PDB file of C-alpha atoms in Angstrom:
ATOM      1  CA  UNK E   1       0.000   0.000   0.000  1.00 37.00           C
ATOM      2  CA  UNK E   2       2.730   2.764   0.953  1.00 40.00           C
ATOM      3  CA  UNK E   3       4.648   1.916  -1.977  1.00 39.00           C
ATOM      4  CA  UNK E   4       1.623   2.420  -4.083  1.00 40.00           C
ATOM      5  CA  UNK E   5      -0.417   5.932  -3.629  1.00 42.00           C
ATOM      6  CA  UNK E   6      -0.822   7.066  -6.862  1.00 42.00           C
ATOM      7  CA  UNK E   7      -2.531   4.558  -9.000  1.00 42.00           C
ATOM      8  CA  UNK E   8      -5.604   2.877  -9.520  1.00 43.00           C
ATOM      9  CA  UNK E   9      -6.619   1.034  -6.454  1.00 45.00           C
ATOM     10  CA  UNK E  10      -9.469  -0.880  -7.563  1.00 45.00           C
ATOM     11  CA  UNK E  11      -7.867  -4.329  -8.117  1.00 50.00           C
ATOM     12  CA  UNK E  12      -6.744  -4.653  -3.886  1.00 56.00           C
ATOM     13  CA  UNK E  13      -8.834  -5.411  -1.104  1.00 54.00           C
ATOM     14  CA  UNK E  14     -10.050  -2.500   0.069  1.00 62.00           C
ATOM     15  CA  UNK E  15     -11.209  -2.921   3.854  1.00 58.00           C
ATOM     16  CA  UNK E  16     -15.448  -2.116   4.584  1.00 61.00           C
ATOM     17  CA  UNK E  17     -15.947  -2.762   1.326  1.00 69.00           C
ATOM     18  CA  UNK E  18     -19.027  -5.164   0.854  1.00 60.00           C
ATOM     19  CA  UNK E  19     -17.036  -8.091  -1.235  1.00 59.00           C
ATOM     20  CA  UNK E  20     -13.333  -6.334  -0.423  1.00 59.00           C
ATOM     21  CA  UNK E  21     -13.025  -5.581  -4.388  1.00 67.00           C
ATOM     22  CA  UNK E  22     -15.132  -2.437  -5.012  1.00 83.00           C
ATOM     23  CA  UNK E  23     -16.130   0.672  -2.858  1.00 90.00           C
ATOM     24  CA  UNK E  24     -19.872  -0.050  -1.876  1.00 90.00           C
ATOM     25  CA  UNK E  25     -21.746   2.763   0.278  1.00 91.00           C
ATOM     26  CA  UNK E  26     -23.461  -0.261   1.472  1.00 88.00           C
ATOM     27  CA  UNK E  27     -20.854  -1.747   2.871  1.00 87.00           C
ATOM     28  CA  UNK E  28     -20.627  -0.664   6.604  1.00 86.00           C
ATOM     29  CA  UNK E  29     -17.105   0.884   7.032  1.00 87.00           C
ATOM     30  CA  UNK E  30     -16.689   1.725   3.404  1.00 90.00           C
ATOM     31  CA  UNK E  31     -14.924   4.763   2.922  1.00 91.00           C
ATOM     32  CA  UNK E  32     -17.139   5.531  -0.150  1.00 93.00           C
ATOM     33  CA  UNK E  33     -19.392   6.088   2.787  1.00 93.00           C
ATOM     34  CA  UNK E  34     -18.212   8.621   4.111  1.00 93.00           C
ATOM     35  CA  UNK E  35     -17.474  10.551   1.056  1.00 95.00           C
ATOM     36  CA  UNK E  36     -21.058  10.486   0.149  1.00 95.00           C
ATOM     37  CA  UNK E  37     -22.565  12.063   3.486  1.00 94.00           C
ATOM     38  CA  UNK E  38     -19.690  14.734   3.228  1.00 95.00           C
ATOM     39  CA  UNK E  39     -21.352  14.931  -0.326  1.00 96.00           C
ATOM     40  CA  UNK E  40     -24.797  15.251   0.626  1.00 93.00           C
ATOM     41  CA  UNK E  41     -25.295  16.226   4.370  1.00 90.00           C
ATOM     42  CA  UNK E  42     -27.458  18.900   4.644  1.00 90.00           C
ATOM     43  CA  UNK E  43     -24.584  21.838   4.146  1.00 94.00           C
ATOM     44  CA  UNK E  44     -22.804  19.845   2.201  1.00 95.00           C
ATOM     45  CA  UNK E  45     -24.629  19.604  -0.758  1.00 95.00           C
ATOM     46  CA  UNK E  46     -25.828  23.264  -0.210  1.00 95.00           C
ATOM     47  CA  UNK E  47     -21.834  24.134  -0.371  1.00 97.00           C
ATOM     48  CA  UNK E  48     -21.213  22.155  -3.339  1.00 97.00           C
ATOM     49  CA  UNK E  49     -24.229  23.943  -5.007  1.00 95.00           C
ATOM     50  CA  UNK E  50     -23.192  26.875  -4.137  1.00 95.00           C
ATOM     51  CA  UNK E  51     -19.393  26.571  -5.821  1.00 97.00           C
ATOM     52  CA  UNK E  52     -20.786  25.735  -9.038  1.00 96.00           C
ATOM     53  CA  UNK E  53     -21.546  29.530  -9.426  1.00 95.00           C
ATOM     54  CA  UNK E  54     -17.472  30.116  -8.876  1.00 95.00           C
ATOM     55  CA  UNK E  55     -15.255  31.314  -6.306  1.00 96.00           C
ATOM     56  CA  UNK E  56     -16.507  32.308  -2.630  1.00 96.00           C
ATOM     57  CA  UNK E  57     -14.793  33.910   0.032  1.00 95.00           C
ATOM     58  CA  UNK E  58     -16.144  32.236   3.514  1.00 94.00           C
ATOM     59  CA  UNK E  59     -18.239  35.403   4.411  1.00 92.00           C
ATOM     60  CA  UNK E  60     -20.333  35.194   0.668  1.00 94.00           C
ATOM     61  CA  UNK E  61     -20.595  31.687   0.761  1.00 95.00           C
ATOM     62  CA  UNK E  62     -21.526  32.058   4.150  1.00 94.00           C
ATOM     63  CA  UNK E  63     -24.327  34.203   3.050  1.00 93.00           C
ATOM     64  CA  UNK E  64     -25.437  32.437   0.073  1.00 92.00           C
ATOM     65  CA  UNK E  65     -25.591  28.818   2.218  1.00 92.00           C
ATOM     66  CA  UNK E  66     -28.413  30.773   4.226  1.00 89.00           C
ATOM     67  CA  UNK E  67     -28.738  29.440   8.061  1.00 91.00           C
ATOM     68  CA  UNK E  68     -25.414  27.628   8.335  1.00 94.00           C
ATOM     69  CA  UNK E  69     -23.408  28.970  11.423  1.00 95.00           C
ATOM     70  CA  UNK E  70     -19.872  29.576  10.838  1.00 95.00           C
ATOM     71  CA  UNK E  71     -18.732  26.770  12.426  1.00 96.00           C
ATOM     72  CA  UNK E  72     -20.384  24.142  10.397  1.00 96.00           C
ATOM     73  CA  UNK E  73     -19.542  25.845   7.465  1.00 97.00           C
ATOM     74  CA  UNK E  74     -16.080  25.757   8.488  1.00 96.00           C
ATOM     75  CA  UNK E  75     -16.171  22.066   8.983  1.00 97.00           C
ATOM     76  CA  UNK E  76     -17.830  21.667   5.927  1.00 97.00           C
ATOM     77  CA  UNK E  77     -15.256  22.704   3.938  1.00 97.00           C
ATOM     78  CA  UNK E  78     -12.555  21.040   5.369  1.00 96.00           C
ATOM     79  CA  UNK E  79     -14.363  17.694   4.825  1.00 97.00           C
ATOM     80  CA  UNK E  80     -15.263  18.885   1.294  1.00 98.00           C
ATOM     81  CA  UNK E  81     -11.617  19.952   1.145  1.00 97.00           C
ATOM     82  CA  UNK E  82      -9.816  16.459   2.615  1.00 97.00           C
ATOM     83  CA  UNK E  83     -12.071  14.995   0.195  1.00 97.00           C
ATOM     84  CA  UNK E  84      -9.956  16.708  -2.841  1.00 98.00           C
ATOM     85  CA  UNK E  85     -13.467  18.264  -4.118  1.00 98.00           C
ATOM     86  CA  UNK E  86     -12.873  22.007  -2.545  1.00 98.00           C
ATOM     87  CA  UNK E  87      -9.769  23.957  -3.113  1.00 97.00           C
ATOM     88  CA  UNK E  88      -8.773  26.714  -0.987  1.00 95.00           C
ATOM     89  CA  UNK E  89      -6.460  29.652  -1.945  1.00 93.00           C
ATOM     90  CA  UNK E  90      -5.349  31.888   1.156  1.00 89.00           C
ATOM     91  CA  UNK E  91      -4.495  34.825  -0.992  1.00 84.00           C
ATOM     92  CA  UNK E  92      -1.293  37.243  -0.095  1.00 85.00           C
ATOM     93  CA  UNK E  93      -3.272  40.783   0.280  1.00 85.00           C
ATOM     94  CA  UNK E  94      -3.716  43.127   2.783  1.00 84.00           C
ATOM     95  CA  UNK E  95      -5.766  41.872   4.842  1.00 83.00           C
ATOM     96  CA  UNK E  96      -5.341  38.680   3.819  1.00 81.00           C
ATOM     97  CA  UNK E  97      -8.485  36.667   1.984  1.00 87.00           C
ATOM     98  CA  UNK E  98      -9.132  33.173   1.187  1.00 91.00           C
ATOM     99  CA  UNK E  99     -11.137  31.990  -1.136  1.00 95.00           C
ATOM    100  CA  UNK E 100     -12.892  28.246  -1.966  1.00 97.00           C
ATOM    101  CA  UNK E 101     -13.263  26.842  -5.444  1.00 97.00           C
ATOM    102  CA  UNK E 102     -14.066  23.361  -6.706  1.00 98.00           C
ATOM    103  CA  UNK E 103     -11.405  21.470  -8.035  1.00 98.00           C
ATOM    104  CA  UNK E 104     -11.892  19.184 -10.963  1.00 98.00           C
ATOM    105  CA  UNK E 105     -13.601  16.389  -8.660  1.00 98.00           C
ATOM    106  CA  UNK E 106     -15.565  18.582  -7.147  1.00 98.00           C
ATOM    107  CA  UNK E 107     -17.035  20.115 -10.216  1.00 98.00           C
ATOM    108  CA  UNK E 108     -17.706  16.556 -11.474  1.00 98.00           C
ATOM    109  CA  UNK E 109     -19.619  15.625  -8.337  1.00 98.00           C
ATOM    110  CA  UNK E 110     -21.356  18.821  -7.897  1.00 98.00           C
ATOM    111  CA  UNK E 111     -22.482  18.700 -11.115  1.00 98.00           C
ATOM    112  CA  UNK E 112     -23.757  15.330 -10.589  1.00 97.00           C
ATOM    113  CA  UNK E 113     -25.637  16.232  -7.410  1.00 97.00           C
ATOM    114  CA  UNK E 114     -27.069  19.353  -8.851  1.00 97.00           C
ATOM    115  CA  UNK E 115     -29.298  17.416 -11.550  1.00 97.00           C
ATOM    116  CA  UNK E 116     -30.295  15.555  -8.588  1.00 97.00           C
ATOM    117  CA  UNK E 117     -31.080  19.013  -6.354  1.00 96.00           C
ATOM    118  CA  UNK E 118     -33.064  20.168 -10.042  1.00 95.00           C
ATOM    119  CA  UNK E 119     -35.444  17.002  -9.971  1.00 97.00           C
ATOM    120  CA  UNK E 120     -36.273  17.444  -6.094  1.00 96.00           C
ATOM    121  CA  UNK E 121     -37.274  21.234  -6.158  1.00 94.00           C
ATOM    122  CA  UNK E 122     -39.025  20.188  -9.628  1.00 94.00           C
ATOM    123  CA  UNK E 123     -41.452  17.547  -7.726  1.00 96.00           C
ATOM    124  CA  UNK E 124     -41.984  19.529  -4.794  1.00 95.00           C
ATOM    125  CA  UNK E 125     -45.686  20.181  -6.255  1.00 94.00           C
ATOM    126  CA  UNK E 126     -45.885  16.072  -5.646  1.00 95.00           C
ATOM    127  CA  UNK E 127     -44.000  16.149  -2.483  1.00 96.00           C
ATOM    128  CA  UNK E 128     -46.037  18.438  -0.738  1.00 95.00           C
ATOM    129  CA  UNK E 129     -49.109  16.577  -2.101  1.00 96.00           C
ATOM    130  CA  UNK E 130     -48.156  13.923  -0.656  1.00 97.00           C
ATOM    131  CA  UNK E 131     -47.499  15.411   2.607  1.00 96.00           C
ATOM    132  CA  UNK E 132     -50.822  16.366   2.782  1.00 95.00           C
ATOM    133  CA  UNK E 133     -52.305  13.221   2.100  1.00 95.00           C
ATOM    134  CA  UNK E 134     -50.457  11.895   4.360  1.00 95.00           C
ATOM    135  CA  UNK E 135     -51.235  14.167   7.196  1.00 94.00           C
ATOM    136  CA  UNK E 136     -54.908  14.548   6.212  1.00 93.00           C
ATOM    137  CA  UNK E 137     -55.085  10.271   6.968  1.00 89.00           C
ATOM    138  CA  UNK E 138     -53.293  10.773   9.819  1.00 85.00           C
ATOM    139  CA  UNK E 139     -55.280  13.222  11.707  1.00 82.00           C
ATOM    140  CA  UNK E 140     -58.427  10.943  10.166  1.00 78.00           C
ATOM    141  CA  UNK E 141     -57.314   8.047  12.256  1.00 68.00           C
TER     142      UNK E 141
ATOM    143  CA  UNK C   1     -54.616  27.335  -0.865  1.00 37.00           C
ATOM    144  CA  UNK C   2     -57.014  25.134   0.978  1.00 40.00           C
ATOM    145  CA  UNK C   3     -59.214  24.885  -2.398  1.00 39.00           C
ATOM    146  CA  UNK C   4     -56.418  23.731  -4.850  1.00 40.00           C
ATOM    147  CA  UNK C   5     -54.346  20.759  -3.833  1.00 42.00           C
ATOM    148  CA  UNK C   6     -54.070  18.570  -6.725  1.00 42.00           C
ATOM    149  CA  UNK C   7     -52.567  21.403  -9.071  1.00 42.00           C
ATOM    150  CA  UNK C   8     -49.620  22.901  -9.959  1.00 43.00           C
ATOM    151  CA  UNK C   9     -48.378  25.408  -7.224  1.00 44.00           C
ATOM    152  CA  UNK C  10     -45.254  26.370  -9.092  1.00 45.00           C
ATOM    153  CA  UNK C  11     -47.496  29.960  -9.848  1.00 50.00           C
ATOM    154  CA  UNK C  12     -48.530  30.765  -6.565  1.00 56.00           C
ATOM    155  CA  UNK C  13     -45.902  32.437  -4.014  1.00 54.00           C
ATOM    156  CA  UNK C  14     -43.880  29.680  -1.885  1.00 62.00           C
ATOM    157  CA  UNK C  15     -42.538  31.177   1.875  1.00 58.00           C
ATOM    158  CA  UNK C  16     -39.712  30.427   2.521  1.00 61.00           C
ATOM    159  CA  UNK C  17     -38.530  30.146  -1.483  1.00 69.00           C
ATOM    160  CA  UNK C  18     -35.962  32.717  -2.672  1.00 60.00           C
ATOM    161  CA  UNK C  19     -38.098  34.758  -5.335  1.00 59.00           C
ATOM    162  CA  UNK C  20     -41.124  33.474  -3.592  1.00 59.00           C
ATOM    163  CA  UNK C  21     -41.934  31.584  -6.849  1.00 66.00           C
ATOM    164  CA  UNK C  22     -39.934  28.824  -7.500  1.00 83.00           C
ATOM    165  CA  UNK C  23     -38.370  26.191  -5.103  1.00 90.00           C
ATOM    166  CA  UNK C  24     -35.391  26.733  -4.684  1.00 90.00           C
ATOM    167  CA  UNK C  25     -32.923  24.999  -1.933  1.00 91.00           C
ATOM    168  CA  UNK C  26     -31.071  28.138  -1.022  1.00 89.00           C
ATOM    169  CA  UNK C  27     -34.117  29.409   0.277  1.00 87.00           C
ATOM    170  CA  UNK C  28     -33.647  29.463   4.196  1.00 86.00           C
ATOM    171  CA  UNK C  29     -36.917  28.168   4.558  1.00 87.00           C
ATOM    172  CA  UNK C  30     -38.018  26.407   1.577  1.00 90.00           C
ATOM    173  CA  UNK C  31     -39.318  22.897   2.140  1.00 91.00           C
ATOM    174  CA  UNK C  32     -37.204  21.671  -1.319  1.00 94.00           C
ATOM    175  CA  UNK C  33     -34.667  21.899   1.599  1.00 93.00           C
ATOM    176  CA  UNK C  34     -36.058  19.266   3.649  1.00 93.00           C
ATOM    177  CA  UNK C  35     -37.127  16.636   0.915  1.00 95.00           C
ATOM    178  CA  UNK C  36     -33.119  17.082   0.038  1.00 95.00           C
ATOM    179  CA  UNK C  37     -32.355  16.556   3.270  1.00 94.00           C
ATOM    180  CA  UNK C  38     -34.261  13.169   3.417  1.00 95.00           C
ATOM    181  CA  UNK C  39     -33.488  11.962   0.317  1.00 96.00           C
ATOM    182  CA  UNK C  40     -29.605  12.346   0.872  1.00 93.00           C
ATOM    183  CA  UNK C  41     -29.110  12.262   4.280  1.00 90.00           C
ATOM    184  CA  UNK C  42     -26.667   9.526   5.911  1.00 90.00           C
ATOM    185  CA  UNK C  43     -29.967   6.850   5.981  1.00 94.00           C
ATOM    186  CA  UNK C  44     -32.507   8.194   3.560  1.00 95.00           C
ATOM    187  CA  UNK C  45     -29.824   7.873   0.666  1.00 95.00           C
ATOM    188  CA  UNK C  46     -29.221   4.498   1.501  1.00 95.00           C
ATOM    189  CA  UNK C  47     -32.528   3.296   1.872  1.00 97.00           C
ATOM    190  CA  UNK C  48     -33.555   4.800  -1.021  1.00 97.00           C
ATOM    191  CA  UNK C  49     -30.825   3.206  -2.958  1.00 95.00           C
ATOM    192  CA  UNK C  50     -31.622  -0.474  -1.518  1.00 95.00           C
ATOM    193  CA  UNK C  51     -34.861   0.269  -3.085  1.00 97.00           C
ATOM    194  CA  UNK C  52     -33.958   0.955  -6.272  1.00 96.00           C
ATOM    195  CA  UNK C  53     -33.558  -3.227  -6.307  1.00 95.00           C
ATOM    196  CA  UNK C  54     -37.076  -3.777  -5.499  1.00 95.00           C
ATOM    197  CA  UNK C  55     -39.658  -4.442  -2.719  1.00 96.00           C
ATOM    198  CA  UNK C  56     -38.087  -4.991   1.196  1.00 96.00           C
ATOM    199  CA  UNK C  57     -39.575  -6.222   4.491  1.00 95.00           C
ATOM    200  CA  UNK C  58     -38.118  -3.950   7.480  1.00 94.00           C
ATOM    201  CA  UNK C  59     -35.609  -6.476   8.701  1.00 92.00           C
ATOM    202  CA  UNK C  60     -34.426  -6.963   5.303  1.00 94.00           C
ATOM    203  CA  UNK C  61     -34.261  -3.666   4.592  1.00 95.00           C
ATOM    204  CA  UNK C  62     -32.027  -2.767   7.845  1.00 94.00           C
ATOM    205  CA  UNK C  63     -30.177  -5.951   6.709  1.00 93.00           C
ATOM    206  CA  UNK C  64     -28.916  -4.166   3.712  1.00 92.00           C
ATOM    207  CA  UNK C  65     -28.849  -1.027   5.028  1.00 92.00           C
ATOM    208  CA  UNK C  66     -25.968  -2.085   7.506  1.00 89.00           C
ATOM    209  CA  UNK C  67     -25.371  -0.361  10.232  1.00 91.00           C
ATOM    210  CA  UNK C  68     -28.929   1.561  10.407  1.00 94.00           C
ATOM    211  CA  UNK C  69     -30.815   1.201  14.041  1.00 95.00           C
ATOM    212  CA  UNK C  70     -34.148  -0.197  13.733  1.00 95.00           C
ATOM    213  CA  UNK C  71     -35.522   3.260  15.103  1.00 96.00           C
ATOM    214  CA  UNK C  72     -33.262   5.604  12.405  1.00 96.00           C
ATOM    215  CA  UNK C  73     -34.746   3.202   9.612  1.00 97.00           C
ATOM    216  CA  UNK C  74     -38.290   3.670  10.997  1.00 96.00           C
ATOM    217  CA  UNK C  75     -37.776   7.348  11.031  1.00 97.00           C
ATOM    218  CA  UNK C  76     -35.931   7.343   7.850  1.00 97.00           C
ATOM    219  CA  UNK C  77     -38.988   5.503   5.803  1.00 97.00           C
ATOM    220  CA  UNK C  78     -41.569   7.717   7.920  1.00 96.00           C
ATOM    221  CA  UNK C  79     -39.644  10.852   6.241  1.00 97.00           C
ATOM    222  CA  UNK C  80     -40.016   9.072   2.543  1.00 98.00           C
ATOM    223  CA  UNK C  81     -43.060   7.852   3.198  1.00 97.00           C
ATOM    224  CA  UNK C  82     -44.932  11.657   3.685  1.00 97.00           C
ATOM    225  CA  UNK C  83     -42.921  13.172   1.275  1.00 97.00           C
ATOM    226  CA  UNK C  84     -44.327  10.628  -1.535  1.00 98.00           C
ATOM    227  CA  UNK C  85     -41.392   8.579  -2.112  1.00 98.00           C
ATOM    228  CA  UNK C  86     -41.792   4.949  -0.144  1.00 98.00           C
ATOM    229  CA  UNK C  87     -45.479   3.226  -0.342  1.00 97.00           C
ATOM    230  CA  UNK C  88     -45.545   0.652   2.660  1.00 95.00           C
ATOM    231  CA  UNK C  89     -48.430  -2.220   2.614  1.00 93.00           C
ATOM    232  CA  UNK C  90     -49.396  -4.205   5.160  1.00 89.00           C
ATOM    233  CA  UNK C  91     -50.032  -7.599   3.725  1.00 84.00           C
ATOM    234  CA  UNK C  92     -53.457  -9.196   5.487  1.00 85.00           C
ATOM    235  CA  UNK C  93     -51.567 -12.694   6.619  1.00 85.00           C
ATOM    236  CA  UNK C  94     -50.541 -14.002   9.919  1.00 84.00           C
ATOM    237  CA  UNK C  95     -48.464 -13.154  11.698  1.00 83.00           C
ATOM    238  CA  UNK C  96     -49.139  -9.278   9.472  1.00 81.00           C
ATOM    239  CA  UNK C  97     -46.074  -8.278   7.091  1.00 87.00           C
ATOM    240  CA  UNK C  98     -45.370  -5.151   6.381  1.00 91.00           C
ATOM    241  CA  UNK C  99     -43.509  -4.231   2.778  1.00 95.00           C
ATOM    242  CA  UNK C 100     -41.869  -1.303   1.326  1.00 97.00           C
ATOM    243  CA  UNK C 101     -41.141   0.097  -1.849  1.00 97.00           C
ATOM    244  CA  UNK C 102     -40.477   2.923  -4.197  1.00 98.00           C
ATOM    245  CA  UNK C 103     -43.324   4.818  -5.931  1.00 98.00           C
ATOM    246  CA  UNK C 104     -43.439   5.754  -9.178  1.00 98.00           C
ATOM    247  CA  UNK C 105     -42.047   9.961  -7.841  1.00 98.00           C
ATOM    248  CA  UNK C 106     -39.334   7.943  -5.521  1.00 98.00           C
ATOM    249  CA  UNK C 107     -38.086   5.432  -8.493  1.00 98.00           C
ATOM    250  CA  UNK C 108     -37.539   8.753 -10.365  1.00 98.00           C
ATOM    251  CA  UNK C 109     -35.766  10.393  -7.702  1.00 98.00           C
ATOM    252  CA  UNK C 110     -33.637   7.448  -6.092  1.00 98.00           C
ATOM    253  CA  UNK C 111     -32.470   6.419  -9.918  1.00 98.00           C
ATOM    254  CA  UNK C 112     -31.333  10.197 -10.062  1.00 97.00           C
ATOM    255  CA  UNK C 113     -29.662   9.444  -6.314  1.00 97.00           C
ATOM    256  CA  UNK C 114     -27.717   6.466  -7.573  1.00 96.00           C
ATOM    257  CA  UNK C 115     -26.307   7.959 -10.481  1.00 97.00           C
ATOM    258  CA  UNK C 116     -24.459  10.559  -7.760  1.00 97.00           C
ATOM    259  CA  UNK C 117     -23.372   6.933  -5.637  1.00 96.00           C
ATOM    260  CA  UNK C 118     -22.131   6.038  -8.646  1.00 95.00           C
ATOM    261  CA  UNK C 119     -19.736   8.538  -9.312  1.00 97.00           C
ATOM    262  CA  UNK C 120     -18.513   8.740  -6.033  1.00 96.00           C
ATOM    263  CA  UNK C 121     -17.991   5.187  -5.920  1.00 94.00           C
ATOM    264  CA  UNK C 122     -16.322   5.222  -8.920  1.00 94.00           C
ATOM    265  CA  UNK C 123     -14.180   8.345  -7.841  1.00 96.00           C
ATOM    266  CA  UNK C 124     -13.183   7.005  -4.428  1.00 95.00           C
ATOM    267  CA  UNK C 125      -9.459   6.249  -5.385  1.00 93.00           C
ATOM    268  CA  UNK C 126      -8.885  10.098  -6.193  1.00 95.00           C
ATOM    269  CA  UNK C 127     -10.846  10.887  -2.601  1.00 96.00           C
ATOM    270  CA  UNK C 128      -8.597   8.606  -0.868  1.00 95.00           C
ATOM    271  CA  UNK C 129      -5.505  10.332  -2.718  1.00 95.00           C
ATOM    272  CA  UNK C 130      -6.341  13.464  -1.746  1.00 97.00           C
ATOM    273  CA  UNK C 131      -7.016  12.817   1.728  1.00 96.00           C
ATOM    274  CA  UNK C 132      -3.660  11.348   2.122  1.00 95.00           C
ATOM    275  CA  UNK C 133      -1.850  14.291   0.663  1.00 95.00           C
ATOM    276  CA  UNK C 134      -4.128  16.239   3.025  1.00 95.00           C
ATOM    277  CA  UNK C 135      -3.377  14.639   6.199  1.00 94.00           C
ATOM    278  CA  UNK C 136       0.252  14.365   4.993  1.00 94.00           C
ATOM    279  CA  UNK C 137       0.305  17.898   4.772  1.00 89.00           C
ATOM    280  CA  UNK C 138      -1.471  18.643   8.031  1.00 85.00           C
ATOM    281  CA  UNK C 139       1.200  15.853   9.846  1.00 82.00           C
ATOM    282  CA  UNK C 140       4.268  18.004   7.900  1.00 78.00           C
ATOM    283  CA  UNK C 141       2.781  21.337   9.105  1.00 68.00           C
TER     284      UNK C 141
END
């Protein structure tokens, strides 16, 4: 393993995995598993949404991820970042700024997710039919 | 509001939506949020991808979804349930068995989901690479 970092690592065991050959989110300990709920956790995906419109310092994305608290936001990106998906650039000015981009990977993924984000808020007529049906049975009971 | 359920609503103003018109996730309060938020959080995204492979009994379905209590799985299908995604059925035979699958709006949406798993899954080597180089960096530092 340490001699080998750079390549493909598809062909070893690969530990959590469900048959030790391929990353499976449904395999428990999976490291694919993690990825995706750094992916899609509730500010997650609202981060990665938000970077496919370009380059944020913390205080705009902070603004445009409306209700996160600094703090969560902060530890968003640095998961987001670990993950290789979020680049940040700590820029030499007076006073000094830092701003977040996607990398490659990240634009790939957030791209990915963002169809997915498109089809939810374009059912949400459905979903919140459905809600109601399912509340008006409820309170029936 | 209370005289048009079964339409479109995509006309009327939405609280909580950004221009008030459209759903829209950014929106602080917009309930697109939530129906994200149960479709991808750590359980939802999981169930709703076991789904995808057809019809599931509870115990099966916290089988496959490894790792899930048996109250975070009952919560989790409650969520997908009301928003229009999971139809449960309790079969009439003894002892009573109770199934679950996708709907039509949640095959849609959880086919949509899995294309994002897929990626990821197939993207994990570069994740792992960069979170090496990450911590490597943080260990150098």
């Amino acid at each position: 393993m340490a001699t080998e970092t750079t390549g493909e690592t598809a062909d070893e065991p690969t530990p959590g995995c469900t048959d030790g050959l391929a990353y499976d989110v449904f395999g428990r300990d999976c490291p694919s598993r993690d990825a995706l709920r750094h992916i899609t956790d509730r500010w997650g995906s609202l981060t990665l949404g938000a970077l496919l419109d370009g380059t944020f310092r913390f205080n705009e994305l902070r603004r445009r991820v409306a209700g996160v608290s600094e703090k969560m936001l902060a530890q968003t990106l640095h998961a987001l970042e670990r993950d290789g998906l979020v680049h940040r650039e700590a820029q030499q000015t007076n006073p000094p700024r830092v701003d977040y981009a996607l990398t490659p990977l990240g634009d790939q993924i957030a791209r990915q997710l963002r169809l997915l984000i498109d089809l939810v808020e374009d059912r949400m007529p459905q979903v919140l039919q459905a809600r109601e049906h399912y509340d008006a049975q409820r309170t029936a009971e």
